Amino acid sequence: MGLKNIVPSLSDGIKSIISALPNESIKKLNEIRIRKNKPLVLVFGNNCYFITQNGKLLNHFSENAYKVSSDEFELIFRRLSNYSVHAVIDNLTKGFIIADGGNRVGVSSTAVIKDNCISSVKDITSLNIRISNEIKDCSRPILNCLYVNDFPSIIVVSPPSGGKTTFLRDFSRLLSNGFNNIYRKVVIVDERNEIAFKDNGNVFADVGLNTDVLTGFPKNKGIEIAVRTLSPDIVVCDEITTVEEVHAMSDGFLSGVKFAVSVHASSKYELINKKIIRELIDLNEFNYIVLLNDYTNNFEILEVSEIRSEMYRDSSSKYVFNYSRF
């Protein structure tokens, strides 16, 4: 995991540029966006920057911005895929590859359709390298609030790139490693390999001593397998989006399993009006919603009972959002 595992796959030009950055900037680097015959873009937090050959960051486009040549792009792609497109084709058809160290790389391409299915891809034009880092103990304040005297099910909410996956990774680690002197049995259903970073049988993220990881399974199927075969205390899933996933959770709750899942939402208003959150709340099994406001440094804990009241309030009444903060 982390930038050090990605650097060997980059071109000499991009390696040189990144090495010229101040250490503080390197620590904050979230994404490296590489597009064929386009300027290199580096993402720090939610801010995108161009960069010069000398490592000067630019918050606007300039002709001095470093441009990725076609040959350079092809070299980076070959390195990221370990010189074997055939070996990574299954993931490429899903829009990503897993590079050395478990880092995930989003891939833009053209789909090749056969028998109404995506059989391959062609014309790869851009690579989005997400620099994944563990933030140890980022979930501890929330565990201290909710899991010392209880063992609830929670929904974690934030905008894209708001810290949900980082939170769930650390959350799994702490519960698995004996938080509050109890070693919980944790199963991570990691459909897109973003939580545990499993590669060639190795789990690169520290997700705990008592954690099992199901990688690549559709979440609804992975939840079913976890509940039936791995006897978890809690199942952890990232980015719930479908009713089928909610139905799988419903069966899991009937077996006494707890869940910690995440959902995209950019505001409290969106939270209340998002259909998938309504589906989750209607299970009557989740206890709290953890709203990450500023990555994992600032959060609110919302009681599901109060959110439910807001959701089903008479539509003619004035919108007021009540929440409990710990």
Tab-separated table of N, CA and C in Angstrom, residues 61-219:
chain	number	residue	atom	x	y	z
A	61	PHE	N	-4.303	25.549	-15.398
A	61	PHE	CA	-3.523	24.978	-16.498
A	61	PHE	C	-2.564	26.009	-17.076
A	62	SER	N	-1.380	25.522	-17.410
A	62	SER	CA	-0.356	26.339	-18.061
A	62	SER	C	0.348	25.462	-19.088
A	63	GLU	N	0.910	26.106	-20.106
A	63	GLU	CA	1.674	25.359	-21.104
A	63	GLU	C	2.912	24.724	-20.492
A	64	ASN	N	3.295	25.170	-19.300
A	64	ASN	CA	4.448	24.590	-18.606
A	64	ASN	C	4.088	23.299	-17.872
A	65	ALA	N	2.800	22.970	-17.825
A	65	ALA	CA	2.382	21.756	-17.114
A	65	ALA	C	2.952	20.519	-17.813
A	66	TYR	N	3.348	19.552	-16.997
A	66	TYR	CA	3.927	18.306	-17.522
A	66	TYR	C	2.866	17.524	-18.286
A	67	LYS	N	3.210	17.100	-19.483
A	67	LYS	CA	2.290	16.361	-20.338
A	67	LYS	C	2.781	14.926	-20.517
A	68	VAL	N	1.870	13.974	-20.384
A	68	VAL	CA	2.200	12.554	-20.478
A	68	VAL	C	2.132	12.120	-21.934
A	69	SER	N	3.244	11.669	-22.481
A	69	SER	CA	3.274	11.237	-23.875
A	69	SER	C	2.604	9.877	-24.033
A	70	SER	N	2.293	9.534	-25.270
A	70	SER	CA	1.663	8.252	-25.558
A	70	SER	C	2.567	7.086	-25.160
A	71	ASP	N	3.851	7.167	-25.494
A	71	ASP	CA	4.787	6.090	-25.148
A	71	ASP	C	4.938	5.955	-23.632
A	72	GLU	N	4.987	7.096	-22.973
A	72	GLU	CA	5.115	7.091	-21.511
A	72	GLU	C	3.885	6.445	-20.876
A	73	PHE	N	2.723	6.789	-21.385
A	73	PHE	CA	1.480	6.215	-20.875
A	73	PHE	C	1.470	4.703	-21.032
A	74	GLU	N	1.848	4.228	-22.206
A	74	GLU	CA	1.851	2.781	-22.457
A	74	GLU	C	2.822	2.061	-21.542
A	75	LEU	N	3.974	2.668	-21.284
A	75	LEU	CA	4.953	2.072	-20.382
A	75	LEU	C	4.382	1.928	-18.977
A	76	ILE	N	3.743	2.982	-18.480
A	76	ILE	CA	3.174	2.949	-17.132
A	76	ILE	C	2.085	1.889	-17.038
A	77	PHE	N	1.232	1.814	-18.053
A	77	PHE	CA	0.172	0.812	-18.029
A	77	PHE	C	0.746	-0.595	-18.015
A	78	ARG	N	1.763	-0.851	-18.825
A	78	ARG	CA	2.378	-2.191	-18.854
A	78	ARG	C	2.975	-2.528	-17.485
A	79	ARG	N	3.622	-1.569	-16.873
A	79	ARG	CA	4.217	-1.825	-15.564
A	79	ARG	C	3.143	-2.087	-14.498
A	80	LEU	N	2.089	-1.274	-14.516
A	80	LEU	CA	1.022	-1.452	-13.526
A	80	LEU	C	0.337	-2.810	-13.669
A	81	SER	N	0.266	-3.317	-14.899
A	81	SER	CA	-0.372	-4.614	-15.131
A	81	SER	C	0.635	-5.760	-15.161
A	82	ASN	N	1.857	-5.466	-14.681
A	82	ASN	CA	2.908	-6.492	-14.633
A	82	ASN	C	3.143	-7.146	-15.995
A	83	TYR	N	3.035	-6.344	-17.052
A	83	TYR	CA	3.329	-6.756	-18.421
A	83	TYR	C	2.448	-7.904	-18.899
A	84	SER	N	1.269	-8.056	-18.289
A	84	SER	CA	0.368	-9.118	-18.723
A	84	SER	C	-1.076	-8.624	-18.676
A	85	VAL	N	-1.554	-8.093	-19.794
A	85	VAL	CA	-2.940	-7.630	-19.858
A	85	VAL	C	-3.896	-8.805	-19.667
A	86	HIS	N	-3.515	-9.958	-20.200
A	86	HIS	CA	-4.363	-11.149	-20.069
A	86	HIS	C	-4.617	-11.485	-18.598
A	87	ALA	N	-3.607	-11.316	-17.765
A	87	ALA	CA	-3.738	-11.681	-16.356
A	87	ALA	C	-4.678	-10.752	-15.599
A	88	VAL	N	-4.859	-9.538	-16.109
A	88	VAL	CA	-5.691	-8.565	-15.383
A	88	VAL	C	-6.986	-8.241	-16.130
A	89	ILE	N	-7.294	-9.011	-17.172
A	89	ILE	CA	-8.428	-8.650	-18.026
A	89	ILE	C	-9.755	-8.686	-17.276
A	90	ASP	N	-9.917	-9.609	-16.332
A	90	ASP	CA	-11.177	-9.668	-15.588
A	90	ASP	C	-11.438	-8.366	-14.844
A	91	ASN	N	-10.401	-7.855	-14.192
A	91	ASN	CA	-10.567	-6.585	-13.483
A	91	ASN	C	-10.695	-5.410	-14.450
A	92	LEU	N	-9.984	-5.490	-15.583
A	92	LEU	CA	-10.086	-4.407	-16.566
A	92	LEU	C	-11.521	-4.249	-17.074
A	93	THR	N	-12.226	-5.344	-17.232
A	93	THR	CA	-13.614	-5.257	-17.681
A	93	THR	C	-14.508	-4.627	-16.612
A	94	LYS	N	-14.015	-4.554	-15.387
A	94	LYS	CA	-14.754	-3.895	-14.301
A	94	LYS	C	-14.243	-2.476	-14.050
A	95	GLY	N	-13.213	-2.080	-14.834
A	95	GLY	CA	-12.768	-0.698	-14.758
A	95	GLY	C	-11.580	-0.422	-13.871
A	96	PHE	N	-10.851	-1.465	-13.477
A	96	PHE	CA	-9.690	-1.216	-12.620
A	96	PHE	C	-8.679	-2.343	-12.748
A	97	ILE	N	-7.486	-2.116	-12.213
A	97	ILE	CA	-6.504	-3.161	-12.000
A	97	ILE	C	-5.925	-2.971	-10.604
A	98	ILE	N	-5.369	-4.036	-10.066
A	98	ILE	CA	-4.703	-3.981	-8.763
A	98	ILE	C	-3.210	-4.026	-9.013
A	99	ALA	N	-2.519	-2.959	-8.660
A	99	ALA	CA	-1.080	-2.870	-8.870
A	99	ALA	C	-0.331	-3.482	-7.693
A	100	ASP	N	0.993	-3.548	-7.794
A	100	ASP	CA	1.810	-4.089	-6.710
A	100	ASP	C	1.494	-3.382	-5.404
A	101	GLY	N	1.456	-4.168	-4.329
A	101	GLY	CA	1.172	-3.600	-3.027
A	101	GLY	C	-0.299	-3.428	-2.753
A	102	GLY	N	-1.152	-3.866	-3.708
A	102	GLY	CA	-2.587	-3.791	-3.498
A	102	GLY	C	-3.223	-2.478	-3.874
A	103	ASN	N	-2.458	-1.540	-4.418
A	103	ASN	CA	-3.042	-0.261	-4.805
A	103	ASN	C	-3.988	-0.440	-5.995
A	104	ARG	N	-5.097	0.282	-5.951
A	104	ARG	CA	-6.135	0.175	-6.972
A	104	ARG	C	-5.953	1.276	-8.006
A	105	VAL	N	-6.056	0.916	-9.275
A	105	VAL	CA	-5.897	1.865	-10.372
A	105	VAL	C	-7.157	1.827	-11.228
A	106	GLY	N	-7.872	2.943	-11.281
A	106	GLY	CA	-9.021	3.047	-12.170
A	106	GLY	C	-8.567	3.195	-13.611
A	107	VAL	N	-9.257	2.539	-14.542
A	107	VAL	CA	-8.850	2.520	-15.947
A	107	VAL	C	-10.019	2.956	-16.829
A	108	SER	N	-9.782	3.975	-17.669
A	108	SER	CA	-10.787	4.389	-18.652
A	108	SER	C	-10.464	3.739	-19.990
A	109	SER	N	-11.462	3.105	-20.595
A	109	SER	CA	-11.218	2.363	-21.835
A	109	SER	C	-12.513	2.256	-22.622
A	110	THR	N	-12.459	1.509	-23.701
A	110	THR	CA	-13.642	1.215	-24.519
A	110	THR	C	-13.996	-0.257	-24.353
A	111	ALA	N	-15.260	-0.528	-24.076
A	111	ALA	CA	-15.682	-1.906	-23.847
A	111	ALA	C	-15.811	-2.666	-25.161
A	112	VAL	N	-15.416	-3.933	-25.127
A	112	VAL	CA	-15.640	-4.854	-26.239
A	112	VAL	C	-16.780	-5.782	-25.822
A	113	ILE	N	-17.909	-5.705	-26.537
A	113	ILE	CA	-19.111	-6.441	-26.151
A	113	ILE	C	-19.241	-7.726	-26.969
A	114	LYS	N	-19.492	-8.823	-26.279
A	114	LYS	CA	-19.738	-10.106	-26.931
A	114	LYS	C	-20.858	-10.812	-26.180
A	115	ASP	N	-21.886	-11.209	-26.896
A	115	ASP	CA	-23.046	-11.875	-26.290
A	115	ASP	C	-23.624	-11.056	-25.145
A	116	ASN	N	-23.716	-9.745	-25.385
A	116	ASN	CA	-24.300	-8.807	-24.423
A	116	ASN	C	-23.504	-8.681	-23.127
A	117	CYS	N	-22.276	-9.124	-23.145
A	117	CYS	CA	-21.409	-8.994	-21.972
A	117	CYS	C	-20.102	-8.317	-22.377
A	118	ILE	N	-19.443	-7.684	-21.418
A	118	ILE	CA	-18.133	-7.081	-21.677
A	118	ILE	C	-17.092	-8.192	-21.635
A	119	SER	N	-16.540	-8.516	-22.784
A	119	SER	CA	-15.574	-9.609	-22.858
A	119	SER	C	-14.132	-9.114	-22.752
A	120	SER	N	-13.912	-7.848	-23.121
A	120	SER	CA	-12.563	-7.298	-23.081
A	120	SER	C	-12.671	-5.778	-23.148
A	121	VAL	N	-11.513	-5.107	-23.178
A	121	VAL	CA	-11.488	-3.652	-23.339
A	121	VAL	C	-10.400	-3.287	-24.341
A	122	LYS	N	-10.504	-2.084	-24.870
A	122	LYS	CA	-9.490	-1.577	-25.787
A	122	LYS	C	-9.395	-0.063	-25.609
A	123	ASP	N	-8.458	0.535	-26.308
A	123	ASP	CA	-8.314	1.996	-26.326
A	123	ASP	C	-8.235	2.585	-24.911
A	124	ILE	N	-7.290	2.105	-24.136
A	124	ILE	CA	-7.112	2.637	-22.780
A	124	ILE	C	-6.509	4.033	-22.872
A	125	THR	N	-7.183	4.997	-22.235
A	125	THR	CA	-6.782	6.399	-22.380
A	125	THR	C	-6.405	7.093	-21.081
A	126	SER	N	-6.796	6.536	-19.940
A	126	SER	CA	-6.430	7.202	-18.690
A	126	SER	C	-6.338	6.221	-17.533
A	127	LEU	N	-5.508	6.589	-16.568
A	127	LEU	CA	-5.263	5.787	-15.378
A	127	LEU	C	-5.401	6.679	-14.153
A	128	ASN	N	-6.182	6.231	-13.199
A	128	ASN	CA	-6.334	6.974	-11.954
A	128	ASN	C	-5.754	6.143	-10.816
A	129	ILE	N	-4.558	6.513	-10.394
A	129	ILE	CA	-3.884	5.776	-9.321
A	129	ILE	C	-4.298	6.394	-7.988
A	130	ARG	N	-5.022	5.631	-7.194
A	130	ARG	CA	-5.441	6.107	-5.877
A	130	ARG	C	-4.408	5.681	-4.842
A	131	ILE	N	-3.828	6.631	-4.175
A	131	ILE	CA	-2.801	6.353	-3.169
A	131	ILE	C	-3.497	6.006	-1.867
A	132	SER	N	-3.490	4.742	-1.540
A	132	SER	CA	-4.214	4.269	-0.364
A	132	SER	C	-3.285	4.193	0.836
A	133	ASN	N	-3.711	4.833	1.907
A	133	ASN	CA	-2.924	4.821	3.139
A	133	ASN	C	-3.805	4.447	4.318
A	134	GLU	N	-3.235	3.763	5.257
A	134	GLU	CA	-3.943	3.446	6.486
A	134	GLU	C	-3.776	4.599	7.471
A	135	ILE	N	-4.867	4.951	8.127
A	135	ILE	CA	-4.804	5.939	9.206
A	135	ILE	C	-5.198	5.215	10.476
A	136	LYS	N	-4.208	4.731	11.174
A	136	LYS	CA	-4.457	3.916	12.367
A	136	LYS	C	-5.172	4.739	13.439
A	137	ASP	N	-6.188	4.126	14.024
A	137	ASP	CA	-6.960	4.680	15.140
A	137	ASP	C	-7.909	5.808	14.738
A	138	CYS	N	-8.107	6.038	13.444
A	138	CYS	CA	-9.040	7.093	13.038
A	138	CYS	C	-10.474	6.774	13.452
A	139	SER	N	-10.792	5.482	13.615
A	139	SER	CA	-12.151	5.108	14.008
A	139	SER	C	-12.316	4.973	15.522
A	140	ARG	N	-11.238	5.083	16.265
A	140	ARG	CA	-11.303	4.845	17.712
A	140	ARG	C	-12.274	5.789	18.434
A	141	PRO	N	-12.296	7.088	18.102
A	141	PRO	CA	-13.266	7.954	18.807
A	141	PRO	C	-14.709	7.485	18.655
A	142	ILE	N	-15.060	6.970	17.490
A	142	ILE	CA	-16.422	6.494	17.272
A	142	ILE	C	-16.657	5.180	18.003
A	143	LEU	N	-15.658	4.307	17.997
A	143	LEU	CA	-15.772	3.069	18.772
A	143	LEU	C	-15.922	3.379	20.256
A	144	ASN	N	-15.192	4.367	20.734
A	144	ASN	CA	-15.297	4.749	22.145
A	144	ASN	C	-16.697	5.255	22.485
A	145	CYS	N	-17.354	5.883	21.520
A	145	CYS	CA	-18.717	6.378	21.738
A	145	CYS	C	-19.755	5.266	21.706
A	146	LEU	N	-19.588	4.313	20.803
A	146	LEU	CA	-20.674	3.389	20.493
A	146	LEU	C	-20.447	1.940	20.910
A	147	TYR	N	-19.174	1.510	21.024
A	147	TYR	CA	-18.911	0.073	21.149
A	147	TYR	C	-18.320	-0.349	22.495
A	148	VAL	N	-18.275	0.536	23.458
A	148	VAL	CA	-17.766	0.149	24.780
A	148	VAL	C	-18.810	-0.647	25.542
A	149	ASN	N	-20.049	-0.178	25.522
A	149	ASN	CA	-21.117	-0.841	26.274
A	149	ASN	C	-22.182	-1.470	25.376
A	150	ASP	N	-21.955	-1.472	24.088
A	150	ASP	CA	-22.954	-1.975	23.152
A	150	ASP	C	-22.242	-2.517	21.918
A	151	PHE	N	-23.001	-3.163	21.042
A	151	PHE	CA	-22.442	-3.671	19.783
A	151	PHE	C	-23.452	-3.408	18.669
A	152	PRO	N	-23.549	-2.141	18.241
A	152	PRO	CA	-24.594	-1.750	17.285
A	152	PRO	C	-24.208	-2.015	15.840
A	153	SER	N	-25.190	-1.894	14.967
A	153	SER	CA	-24.956	-1.840	13.523
A	153	SER	C	-24.985	-0.379	13.094
A	154	ILE	N	-24.071	-0.003	12.179
A	154	ILE	CA	-23.935	1.398	11.809
A	154	ILE	C	-23.883	1.574	10.298
A	155	ILE	N	-24.313	2.768	9.870
A	155	ILE	CA	-24.179	3.201	8.483
A	155	ILE	C	-23.216	4.382	8.475
A	156	VAL	N	-22.146	4.277	7.687
A	156	VAL	CA	-21.146	5.338	7.601
A	156	VAL	C	-21.395	6.130	6.320
A	157	VAL	N	-21.491	7.448	6.455
A	157	VAL	CA	-21.890	8.301	5.335
A	157	VAL	C	-20.887	9.432	5.151
A	158	SER	N	-20.517	9.680	3.904
A	158	SER	CA	-19.713	10.854	3.558
A	158	SER	C	-19.787	11.046	2.050
A	159	PRO	N	-19.321	12.195	1.539
A	159	PRO	CA	-19.208	12.357	0.093
A	159	PRO	C	-18.135	11.420	-0.459
A	160	PRO	N	-18.038	11.252	-1.777
A	160	PRO	CA	-16.930	10.483	-2.352
A	160	PRO	C	-15.589	11.019	-1.863
A	161	SER	N	-14.664	10.095	-1.592
A	161	SER	CA	-13.328	10.430	-1.073
A	161	SER	C	-13.398	11.130	0.270
A	162	GLY	N	-14.463	10.864	1.032
A	162	GLY	CA	-14.632	11.511	2.326
A	162	GLY	C	-14.136	10.716	3.506
A	163	GLY	N	-13.541	9.541	3.269
A	163	GLY	CA	-12.946	8.784	4.367
A	163	GLY	C	-13.695	7.545	4.794
A	164	LYS	N	-14.760	7.168	4.068
A	164	LYS	CA	-15.548	6.002	4.472
A	164	LYS	C	-14.726	4.719	4.480
A	165	THR	N	-14.001	4.472	3.399
A	165	THR	CA	-13.229	3.231	3.286
A	165	THR	C	-12.101	3.203	4.301
A	166	THR	N	-11.430	4.315	4.490
A	166	THR	CA	-10.366	4.400	5.492
A	166	THR	C	-10.926	4.109	6.876
A	167	PHE	N	-12.086	4.666	7.163
A	167	PHE	CA	-12.731	4.410	8.451
A	167	PHE	C	-13.047	2.930	8.625
A	168	LEU	N	-13.679	2.308	7.617
A	168	LEU	CA	-14.075	0.903	7.749
A	168	LEU	C	-12.870	-0.015	7.903
A	169	ARG	N	-11.777	0.325	7.235
A	169	ARG	CA	-10.551	-0.474	7.357
A	169	ARG	C	-10.051	-0.467	8.804
A	170	ASP	N	-9.973	0.722	9.388
A	170	ASP	CA	-9.481	0.825	10.761
A	170	ASP	C	-10.499	0.281	11.762
A	171	PHE	N	-11.763	0.496	11.498
A	171	PHE	CA	-12.845	-0.045	12.318
A	171	PHE	C	-12.741	-1.569	12.407
A	172	SER	N	-12.532	-2.219	11.271
A	172	SER	CA	-12.379	-3.678	11.243
A	172	SER	C	-11.163	-4.106	12.051
A	173	ARG	N	-10.058	-3.395	11.863
A	173	ARG	CA	-8.825	-3.729	12.573
A	173	ARG	C	-9.013	-3.670	14.085
A	174	LEU	N	-9.620	-2.598	14.575
A	174	LEU	CA	-9.753	-2.420	16.022
A	174	LEU	C	-10.698	-3.447	16.636
A	175	LEU	N	-11.864	-3.683	15.996
A	175	LEU	CA	-12.781	-4.680	16.541
A	175	LEU	C	-12.167	-6.072	16.514
A	176	SER	N	-11.455	-6.374	15.444
A	176	SER	CA	-10.837	-7.684	15.280
A	176	SER	C	-9.694	-7.903	16.268
A	177	ASN	N	-8.988	-6.826	16.584
A	177	ASN	CA	-7.797	-6.925	17.440
A	177	ASN	C	-8.101	-6.841	18.926
A	178	GLY	N	-9.367	-6.829	19.306
A	178	GLY	CA	-9.682	-6.894	20.727
A	178	GLY	C	-10.090	-5.589	21.358
A	179	PHE	N	-10.803	-4.748	20.619
A	179	PHE	CA	-11.299	-3.504	21.216
A	179	PHE	C	-12.180	-3.829	22.413
A	180	ASN	N	-11.977	-3.077	23.510
A	180	ASN	CA	-12.733	-3.279	24.755
A	180	ASN	C	-12.548	-4.699	25.287
A	181	ASN	N	-11.365	-5.273	24.964
A	181	ASN	CA	-10.978	-6.614	25.435
A	181	ASN	C	-11.866	-7.729	24.883
A	182	ILE	N	-12.470	-7.481	23.731
A	182	ILE	CA	-13.269	-8.507	23.058
A	182	ILE	C	-12.778	-8.626	21.619
A	183	TYR	N	-12.359	-9.828	21.227
A	183	TYR	CA	-11.908	-10.065	19.859
A	183	TYR	C	-13.105	-10.480	19.008
A	184	ARG	N	-13.635	-9.526	18.258
A	184	ARG	CA	-14.804	-9.801	17.431
A	184	ARG	C	-14.409	-10.537	16.155
A	185	LYS	N	-15.308	-11.409	15.690
A	185	LYS	CA	-15.120	-12.068	14.406
A	185	LYS	C	-15.651	-11.130	13.314
A	186	VAL	N	-14.743	-10.647	12.480
A	186	VAL	CA	-15.089	-9.666	11.449
A	186	VAL	C	-14.942	-10.306	10.074
A	187	VAL	N	-15.914	-10.080	9.206
A	187	VAL	CA	-15.783	-10.469	7.808
A	187	VAL	C	-15.954	-9.208	6.951
A	188	ILE	N	-14.973	-8.952	6.094
A	188	ILE	CA	-15.052	-7.840	5.147
A	188	ILE	C	-15.462	-8.391	3.789
A	189	VAL	N	-16.575	-7.914	3.263
A	189	VAL	CA	-16.982	-8.254	1.905
A	189	VAL	C	-16.451	-7.131	1.014
A	190	ASP	N	-15.348	-7.424	0.341
A	190	ASP	CA	-14.544	-6.393	-0.343
A	190	ASP	C	-14.673	-6.564	-1.853
A	191	GLU	N	-15.826	-6.191	-2.375
A	191	GLU	CA	-16.144	-6.462	-3.779
A	191	GLU	C	-15.095	-5.884	-4.719
A	192	ARG	N	-14.646	-4.667	-4.462
A	192	ARG	CA	-13.705	-3.995	-5.366
A	192	ARG	C	-12.290	-3.913	-4.796
A	193	ASN	N	-12.045	-4.693	-3.753
A	193	ASN	CA	-10.692	-4.802	-3.185
A	193	ASN	C	-10.143	-3.439	-2.744
A	194	GLU	N	-11.014	-2.629	-2.147
A	194	GLU	CA	-10.598	-1.299	-1.720
A	194	GLU	C	-10.318	-1.212	-0.226
A	195	ILE	N	-10.801	-2.172	0.544
A	195	ILE	CA	-10.611	-2.112	1.997
A	195	ILE	C	-9.341	-2.848	2.401
A	196	ALA	N	-9.196	-4.100	1.980
A	196	ALA	CA	-8.103	-4.948	2.461
A	196	ALA	C	-6.918	-5.030	1.512
A	197	PHE	N	-7.094	-4.700	0.242
A	197	PHE	CA	-6.014	-4.753	-0.740
A	197	PHE	C	-5.370	-6.140	-0.805
A	198	LYS	N	-6.173	-7.108	-1.183
A	198	LYS	CA	-5.678	-8.473	-1.335
A	198	LYS	C	-5.063	-8.636	-2.721
A	199	ASP	N	-3.876	-9.228	-2.779
A	199	ASP	CA	-3.208	-9.437	-4.059
A	199	ASP	C	-2.355	-10.690	-3.964
A	200	ASN	N	-2.568	-11.624	-4.894
A	200	ASN	CA	-1.802	-12.883	-4.906
A	200	ASN	C	-1.846	-13.594	-3.560
A	201	GLY	N	-3.018	-13.586	-2.939
A	201	GLY	CA	-3.188	-14.300	-1.684
A	201	GLY	C	-2.724	-13.559	-0.458
A	202	ASN	N	-2.196	-12.357	-0.627
A	202	ASN	CA	-1.737	-11.567	0.514
A	202	ASN	C	-2.672	-10.394	0.754
A	203	VAL	N	-2.960	-10.109	2.026
A	203	VAL	CA	-3.744	-8.943	2.407
A	203	VAL	C	-2.770	-7.867	2.850
A	204	PHE	N	-2.698	-6.769	2.095
A	204	PHE	CA	-1.697	-5.747	2.355
A	204	PHE	C	-2.122	-4.742	3.425
A	205	ALA	N	-3.414	-4.556	3.607
A	205	ALA	CA	-3.881	-3.657	4.659
A	205	ALA	C	-3.965	-4.410	5.976
A	206	ASP	N	-3.769	-3.693	7.061
A	206	ASP	CA	-3.905	-4.277	8.392
A	206	ASP	C	-5.369	-4.197	8.788
A	207	VAL	N	-6.092	-5.279	8.578
A	207	VAL	CA	-7.521	-5.300	8.900
A	207	VAL	C	-7.812	-6.139	10.138
A	208	GLY	N	-6.769	-6.560	10.851
A	208	GLY	CA	-6.970	-7.228	12.125
A	208	GLY	C	-6.636	-8.702	12.132
A	209	LEU	N	-6.425	-9.203	13.346
A	209	LEU	CA	-6.010	-10.587	13.547
A	209	LEU	C	-7.151	-11.577	13.365
A	210	ASN	N	-8.377	-11.117	13.579
A	210	ASN	CA	-9.527	-12.022	13.588
A	210	ASN	C	-10.525	-11.643	12.484
A	211	THR	N	-9.952	-11.244	11.325
A	211	THR	CA	-10.764	-10.774	10.197
A	211	THR	C	-10.594	-11.688	8.990
A	212	ASP	N	-11.709	-12.038	8.362
A	212	ASP	CA	-11.708	-12.779	7.104
A	212	ASP	C	-12.144	-11.826	5.992
A	213	VAL	N	-11.562	-12.018	4.797
A	213	VAL	CA	-11.831	-11.113	3.681
A	213	VAL	C	-12.337	-11.897	2.482
A	214	LEU	N	-13.513	-11.512	1.995
A	214	LEU	CA	-14.061	-12.061	0.755
A	214	LEU	C	-13.878	-10.999	-0.326
A	215	THR	N	-13.043	-11.284	-1.304
A	215	THR	CA	-12.670	-10.295	-2.316
A	215	THR	C	-13.290	-10.633	-3.664
A	216	GLY	N	-13.857	-9.617	-4.320
A	216	GLY	CA	-14.351	-9.779	-5.682
A	216	GLY	C	-15.768	-10.291	-5.797
A	217	PHE	N	-16.338	-10.806	-4.718
A	217	PHE	CA	-17.722	-11.278	-4.768
A	217	PHE	C	-18.677	-10.086	-4.820
A	218	PRO	N	-19.729	-10.151	-5.629
A	218	PRO	CA	-20.779	-9.130	-5.495
A	218	PRO	C	-21.235	-9.076	-4.044
A	219	LYS	N	-21.519	-7.889	-3.549
A	219	LYS	CA	-21.764	-7.752	-2.112
A	219	LYS	C	-22.911	-8.623	-1.617
